[in-house]
PDB file of C-alpha atoms in Angstrom:
ATOM      1  CA  UNK A 148       8.574 -13.020 -14.854  1.00 95.00           C
ATOM      2  CA  UNK A 149      10.510  -9.750 -14.804  1.00 97.00           C
ATOM      3  CA  UNK A 150      11.081  -8.208 -18.235  1.00 98.00           C
ATOM      4  CA  UNK A 151      12.070  -4.627 -17.407  1.00 98.00           C
ATOM      5  CA  UNK A 152      14.001  -2.673 -14.796  1.00 98.00           C
ATOM      6  CA  UNK A 153      13.240   1.017 -14.341  1.00 98.00           C
ATOM      7  CA  UNK A 154      15.868   3.274 -12.747  1.00 98.00           C
ATOM      8  CA  UNK A 155      15.546   6.722 -11.259  1.00 98.00           C
ATOM      9  CA  UNK A 156      18.402   9.040 -12.241  1.00 98.00           C
ATOM     10  CA  UNK A 157      19.201  11.628  -9.555  1.00 97.00           C
ATOM     11  CA  UNK A 158      20.292  10.026  -6.311  1.00 97.00           C
ATOM     12  CA  UNK A 159      20.669   6.623  -7.974  1.00 98.00           C
ATOM     13  CA  UNK A 160      22.661   6.777 -11.218  1.00 98.00           C
ATOM     14  CA  UNK A 161      23.981  10.295 -10.635  1.00 98.00           C
ATOM     15  CA  UNK A 162      24.330  12.367  -7.523  1.00 96.00           C
ATOM     16  CA  UNK A 163      21.366  14.631  -6.813  1.00 95.00           C
ATOM     17  CA  UNK A 164      23.058  17.986  -7.219  1.00 94.00           C
ATOM     18  CA  UNK A 165      19.976  19.986  -6.181  1.00 94.00           C
ATOM     19  CA  UNK A 166      19.456  18.180  -2.869  1.00 93.00           C
ATOM     20  CA  UNK A 167      23.203  18.103  -2.282  1.00 95.00           C
ATOM     21  CA  UNK A 168      23.370  21.873  -2.885  1.00 95.00           C
ATOM     22  CA  UNK A 169      20.506  22.479  -0.448  1.00 94.00           C
ATOM     23  CA  UNK A 170      22.257  20.354   2.195  1.00 94.00           C
ATOM     24  CA  UNK A 171      25.639  22.043   1.680  1.00 92.00           C
ATOM     25  CA  UNK A 172      24.059  25.488   2.113  1.00 92.00           C
ATOM     26  CA  UNK A 173      21.821  24.554   5.034  1.00 92.00           C
ATOM     27  CA  UNK A 174      18.485  24.944   3.237  1.00 91.00           C
ATOM     28  CA  UNK A 175      15.536  22.759   4.108  1.00 88.00           C
ATOM     29  CA  UNK A 176      13.710  20.933   1.345  1.00 82.00           C
ATOM     30  CA  UNK A 177      10.107  21.839   0.679  1.00 85.00           C
ATOM     31  CA  UNK A 178       8.278  25.148   0.864  1.00 86.00           C
ATOM     32  CA  UNK A 179       9.187  27.598  -1.894  1.00 89.00           C
ATOM     33  CA  UNK A 180      12.280  25.544  -2.751  1.00 88.00           C
ATOM     34  CA  UNK A 181      10.085  22.478  -3.235  1.00 88.00           C
ATOM     35  CA  UNK A 182       7.743  24.424  -5.513  1.00 91.00           C
ATOM     36  CA  UNK A 183      10.708  25.557  -7.611  1.00 92.00           C
ATOM     37  CA  UNK A 184      11.783  21.967  -8.094  1.00 92.00           C
ATOM     38  CA  UNK A 185       8.270  20.762  -8.974  1.00 93.00           C
ATOM     39  CA  UNK A 186       7.813  23.548 -11.540  1.00 95.00           C
ATOM     40  CA  UNK A 187      11.109  22.546 -13.117  1.00 95.00           C
ATOM     41  CA  UNK A 188      10.131  18.855 -13.138  1.00 96.00           C
ATOM     42  CA  UNK A 189       6.768  19.676 -14.708  1.00 95.00           C
ATOM     43  CA  UNK A 190       8.442  21.716 -17.452  1.00 94.00           C
ATOM     44  CA  UNK A 191       6.779  24.947 -16.274  1.00 94.00           C
ATOM     45  CA  UNK A 192      10.154  26.674 -15.802  1.00 94.00           C
ATOM     46  CA  UNK A 193      13.456  26.312 -17.614  1.00 94.00           C
ATOM     47  CA  UNK A 194      16.740  25.426 -15.947  1.00 95.00           C
ATOM     48  CA  UNK A 195      17.932  29.043 -16.274  1.00 95.00           C
ATOM     49  CA  UNK A 196      14.706  30.300 -14.652  1.00 96.00           C
ATOM     50  CA  UNK A 197      15.165  27.694 -11.913  1.00 96.00           C
ATOM     51  CA  UNK A 198      18.717  28.911 -11.185  1.00 96.00           C
ATOM     52  CA  UNK A 199      17.519  32.547 -11.142  1.00 97.00           C
ATOM     53  CA  UNK A 200      14.649  31.766  -8.757  1.00 95.00           C
ATOM     54  CA  UNK A 201      16.937  29.696  -6.555  1.00 94.00           C
ATOM     55  CA  UNK A 202      19.368  32.617  -6.535  1.00 95.00           C
ATOM     56  CA  UNK A 203      16.649  35.045  -5.438  1.00 95.00           C
ATOM     57  CA  UNK A 204      15.610  32.788  -2.562  1.00 90.00           C
ATOM     58  CA  UNK A 205      19.132  31.887  -1.438  1.00 92.00           C
ATOM     59  CA  UNK A 206      20.957  35.153  -2.221  1.00 93.00           C
ATOM     60  CA  UNK A 207      23.653  33.081  -3.976  1.00 94.00           C
ATOM     61  CA  UNK A 208      24.393  34.214  -7.560  1.00 97.00           C
ATOM     62  CA  UNK A 209      22.760  31.977 -10.197  1.00 97.00           C
ATOM     63  CA  UNK A 210      26.078  31.485 -12.004  1.00 97.00           C
ATOM     64  CA  UNK A 211      27.668  30.263  -8.765  1.00 96.00           C
ATOM     65  CA  UNK A 212      24.797  27.827  -8.124  1.00 96.00           C
ATOM     66  CA  UNK A 213      25.109  26.421 -11.644  1.00 95.00           C
ATOM     67  CA  UNK A 214      28.881  26.004 -11.241  1.00 96.00           C
ATOM     68  CA  UNK A 215      28.378  24.172  -7.946  1.00 95.00           C
ATOM     69  CA  UNK A 216      25.820  21.833  -9.505  1.00 94.00           C
ATOM     70  CA  UNK A 217      28.314  20.840 -12.201  1.00 91.00           C
ATOM     71  CA  UNK A 218      31.335  20.671  -9.875  1.00 94.00           C
ATOM     72  CA  UNK A 219      29.654  18.334  -7.390  1.00 93.00           C
ATOM     73  CA  UNK A 220      27.888  16.020  -9.855  1.00 95.00           C
ATOM     74  CA  UNK A 221      29.120  12.464 -10.203  1.00 96.00           C
ATOM     75  CA  UNK A 222      27.960   9.294 -11.919  1.00 97.00           C
ATOM     76  CA  UNK A 223      27.746   5.979 -10.069  1.00 98.00           C
ATOM     77  CA  UNK A 224      30.119   4.121 -12.399  1.00 97.00           C
ATOM     78  CA  UNK A 225      29.722   0.796 -10.597  1.00 98.00           C
ATOM     79  CA  UNK A 226      25.953   0.985 -10.971  1.00 98.00           C
ATOM     80  CA  UNK A 227      26.347   1.830 -14.656  1.00 98.00           C
ATOM     81  CA  UNK A 228      28.467  -1.314 -15.059  1.00 98.00           C
ATOM     82  CA  UNK A 229      25.682  -3.321 -13.397  1.00 98.00           C
ATOM     83  CA  UNK A 230      23.064  -1.751 -15.700  1.00 98.00           C
ATOM     84  CA  UNK A 231      25.186  -2.757 -18.690  1.00 97.00           C
ATOM     85  CA  UNK A 232      25.085  -6.376 -17.454  1.00 97.00           C
ATOM     86  CA  UNK A 233      21.333  -6.241 -16.724  1.00 98.00           C
ATOM     87  CA  UNK A 234      20.692  -4.864 -20.219  1.00 98.00           C
ATOM     88  CA  UNK A 235      21.712  -8.247 -21.667  1.00 97.00           C
ATOM     89  CA  UNK A 236      18.560  -9.846 -20.172  1.00 97.00           C
ATOM     90  CA  UNK A 237      16.119  -7.024 -19.428  1.00 98.00           C
ATOM     91  CA  UNK A 238      14.664  -3.895 -20.955  1.00 98.00           C
ATOM     92  CA  UNK A 239      16.158  -0.950 -19.088  1.00 98.00           C
ATOM     93  CA  UNK A 240      14.351   2.349 -18.590  1.00 98.00           C
ATOM     94  CA  UNK A 241      15.235   5.662 -17.031  1.00 98.00           C
ATOM     95  CA  UNK A 242      12.387   7.452 -15.223  1.00 98.00           C
ATOM     96  CA  UNK A 243      13.265  10.838 -13.775  1.00 98.00           C
ATOM     97  CA  UNK A 244      11.596  13.944 -12.433  1.00 97.00           C
ATOM     98  CA  UNK A 245      13.786  16.441 -14.219  1.00 97.00           C
ATOM     99  CA  UNK A 246      14.239  19.272 -16.675  1.00 95.00           C
ATOM    100  CA  UNK A 247      14.327  17.710 -20.129  1.00 96.00           C
ATOM    101  CA  UNK A 248      17.041  19.936 -21.578  1.00 93.00           C
ATOM    102  CA  UNK A 249      19.306  19.538 -18.545  1.00 94.00           C
ATOM    103  CA  UNK A 250      18.960  15.758 -18.253  1.00 97.00           C
ATOM    104  CA  UNK A 251      19.197  15.167 -22.018  1.00 97.00           C
ATOM    105  CA  UNK A 252      22.431  17.200 -22.023  1.00 95.00           C
ATOM    106  CA  UNK A 253      23.839  15.146 -19.134  1.00 96.00           C
ATOM    107  CA  UNK A 254      22.944  11.881 -20.912  1.00 97.00           C
ATOM    108  CA  UNK A 255      24.494  13.045 -24.174  1.00 96.00           C
ATOM    109  CA  UNK A 256      27.688  14.432 -22.639  1.00 95.00           C
ATOM    110  CA  UNK A 257      28.238  11.337 -20.512  1.00 96.00           C
ATOM    111  CA  UNK A 258      27.327   8.937 -23.334  1.00 97.00           C
ATOM    112  CA  UNK A 259      25.127   6.823 -21.039  1.00 97.00           C
ATOM    113  CA  UNK A 260      21.828   7.432 -22.824  1.00 97.00           C
ATOM    114  CA  UNK A 261      22.501   4.341 -24.937  1.00 97.00           C
ATOM    115  CA  UNK A 262      22.087   2.148 -21.837  1.00 97.00           C
ATOM    116  CA  UNK A 263      18.350   2.799 -21.779  1.00 98.00           C
ATOM    117  CA  UNK A 264      15.687   1.310 -24.003  1.00 98.00           C
ATOM    118  CA  UNK A 265      13.329   4.072 -22.864  1.00 98.00           C
ATOM    119  CA  UNK A 266      13.983   7.455 -21.266  1.00 98.00           C
ATOM    120  CA  UNK A 267      10.995   9.027 -19.562  1.00 98.00           C
ATOM    121  CA  UNK A 268      11.492  12.553 -18.227  1.00 98.00           C
ATOM    122  CA  UNK A 269       8.696  14.191 -16.255  1.00 98.00           C
ATOM    123  CA  UNK A 270       8.937  17.572 -17.980  1.00 97.00           C
ATOM    124  CA  UNK A 271       8.474  15.873 -21.368  1.00 97.00           C
ATOM    125  CA  UNK A 272       5.389  13.835 -20.421  1.00 97.00           C
ATOM    126  CA  UNK A 273       3.642  16.288 -18.097  1.00 94.00           C
ATOM    127  CA  UNK A 274       3.471  13.996 -15.063  1.00 95.00           C
ATOM    128  CA  UNK A 275       5.826  13.779 -12.098  1.00 97.00           C
ATOM    129  CA  UNK A 276       6.466  10.980  -9.675  1.00 98.00           C
ATOM    130  CA  UNK A 277       4.610   9.883  -7.582  1.00 98.00           C
ATOM    131  CA  UNK A 278       1.742  10.224 -10.111  1.00 97.00           C
ATOM    132  CA  UNK A 279       0.462   6.821 -11.204  1.00 97.00           C
ATOM    133  CA  UNK A 280       0.201   8.244 -14.745  1.00 98.00           C
ATOM    134  CA  UNK A 281       3.980   8.516 -15.151  1.00 98.00           C
ATOM    135  CA  UNK A 282       4.405   4.880 -14.113  1.00 98.00           C
ATOM    136  CA  UNK A 283       1.640   3.781 -16.491  1.00 98.00           C
ATOM    137  CA  UNK A 284       3.283   5.782 -19.284  1.00 98.00           C
ATOM    138  CA  UNK A 285       6.618   4.092 -18.562  1.00 98.00           C
ATOM    139  CA  UNK A 286       5.082   0.612 -18.587  1.00 98.00           C
ATOM    140  CA  UNK A 287       3.340   1.373 -21.894  1.00 98.00           C
ATOM    141  CA  UNK A 288       6.618   2.555 -23.461  1.00 98.00           C
ATOM    142  CA  UNK A 289       8.280  -0.686 -22.309  1.00 98.00           C
ATOM    143  CA  UNK A 290       5.267  -2.827 -23.345  1.00 98.00           C
ATOM    144  CA  UNK A 291       5.226  -4.593 -19.968  1.00 98.00           C
ATOM    145  CA  UNK A 292       2.673  -5.205 -17.224  1.00 98.00           C
ATOM    146  CA  UNK A 293       3.294  -3.893 -13.696  1.00 98.00           C
ATOM    147  CA  UNK A 294       4.214  -7.376 -12.413  1.00 98.00           C
ATOM    148  CA  UNK A 295       6.853  -7.644 -15.151  1.00 98.00           C
ATOM    149  CA  UNK A 296       8.799  -4.582 -13.969  1.00 98.00           C
ATOM    150  CA  UNK A 297      11.062  -3.541 -11.125  1.00 98.00           C
ATOM    151  CA  UNK A 298      11.416   0.114 -10.144  1.00 98.00           C
ATOM    152  CA  UNK A 299      14.477   1.467  -8.332  1.00 98.00           C
ATOM    153  CA  UNK A 300      14.434   4.908  -6.692  1.00 98.00           C
ATOM    154  CA  UNK A 301      16.034   6.717  -3.750  1.00 98.00           C
ATOM    155  CA  UNK A 302      12.677   8.239  -2.779  1.00 97.00           C
ATOM    156  CA  UNK A 303      10.628   5.860  -0.646  1.00 98.00           C
ATOM    157  CA  UNK A 304       7.352   7.654  -1.487  1.00 97.00           C
ATOM    158  CA  UNK A 305       7.940   7.082  -5.198  1.00 98.00           C
ATOM    159  CA  UNK A 306       8.620   3.403  -4.539  1.00 98.00           C
ATOM    160  CA  UNK A 307       5.371   3.133  -2.589  1.00 98.00           C
ATOM    161  CA  UNK A 308       3.448   4.773  -5.460  1.00 98.00           C
ATOM    162  CA  UNK A 309       4.874   2.251  -7.925  1.00 98.00           C
ATOM    163  CA  UNK A 310       4.004  -0.597  -5.540  1.00 98.00           C
ATOM    164  CA  UNK A 311       0.363   0.565  -5.456  1.00 98.00           C
ATOM    165  CA  UNK A 312       0.281  -0.010  -9.214  1.00 97.00           C
ATOM    166  CA  UNK A 313       1.761  -3.487  -8.783  1.00 98.00           C
ATOM    167  CA  UNK A 314       5.360  -2.698  -9.721  1.00 98.00           C
ATOM    168  CA  UNK A 315       7.906  -4.361  -7.431  1.00 98.00           C
ATOM    169  CA  UNK A 316      10.074  -1.556  -6.090  1.00 98.00           C
ATOM    170  CA  UNK A 317      13.471  -1.301  -4.493  1.00 98.00           C
ATOM    171  CA  UNK A 318      14.261   1.660  -2.276  1.00 98.00           C
ATOM    172  CA  UNK A 319      17.832   2.533  -3.310  1.00 98.00           C
ATOM    173  CA  UNK A 320      20.196   2.902  -0.349  1.00 98.00           C
ATOM    174  CA  UNK A 321      23.415   2.130  -2.199  1.00 97.00           C
ATOM    175  CA  UNK A 322      24.891  -0.340  -4.650  1.00 97.00           C
ATOM    176  CA  UNK A 323      25.585  -3.158  -2.169  1.00 97.00           C
ATOM    177  CA  UNK A 324      22.025  -3.045  -0.866  1.00 98.00           C
ATOM    178  CA  UNK A 325      20.656  -2.973  -4.434  1.00 98.00           C
ATOM    179  CA  UNK A 326      22.729  -6.005  -5.446  1.00 98.00           C
ATOM    180  CA  UNK A 327      21.479  -7.852  -2.380  1.00 97.00           C
ATOM    181  CA  UNK A 328      17.863  -6.979  -3.260  1.00 98.00           C
ATOM    182  CA  UNK A 329      18.346  -8.076  -6.875  1.00 98.00           C
ATOM    183  CA  UNK A 330      19.831 -11.383  -5.705  1.00 97.00           C
ATOM    184  CA  UNK A 331      16.827 -11.977  -3.428  1.00 96.00           C
ATOM    185  CA  UNK A 332      14.472 -11.429  -6.357  1.00 95.00           C
ATOM    186  CA  UNK A 333      16.562 -13.699  -8.593  1.00 95.00           C
ATOM    187  CA  UNK A 334      17.658 -10.987 -11.044  1.00 97.00           C
ATOM    188  CA  UNK A 335      21.327 -11.518 -10.186  1.00 94.00           C
ATOM    189  CA  UNK A 336      22.797 -14.938  -9.472  1.00 88.00           C
ATOM    190  CA  UNK A 337      24.404 -15.495  -6.078  1.00 72.00           C
TER     191      UNK A 337
END
């Protein structure tokens, strides 16, 4: 029986402003840019250091990058409405590879932090997806077994990592697809 639903943040609940920025400016993911992101997610660098490093690699001023991140960010309001409904029956968690200060600020400013029973941010716990340890940590915080949880993420590799632990995973491709998947599992009535 499912007791908890775990959501990724960037690319699911909110647009992924970093990947969107890379795409808009024609940069490929990975390489030095991938290392910058991982260091940020691990809490090794701050958001300001991340913007400065990104600026050095891209030759775009850090202040301009930061402004673009904010200007192009958007919340998936329809998904948030669904989460509010799911919260009536299930524990809801947020599991994100992210900078703690940046994500905590977003959650506070938007007021959506209250939707989550647990908020697990990679830079706070020292593990990043797809590490099994971050999934185990999340399950422990929720007091559920792997078979009692569903994980939703827009990164197929992260979904596969969760599956290896026994967590049913849904690769997020959009709200309609997610609703269809949740109906198939029996989380949402037809």
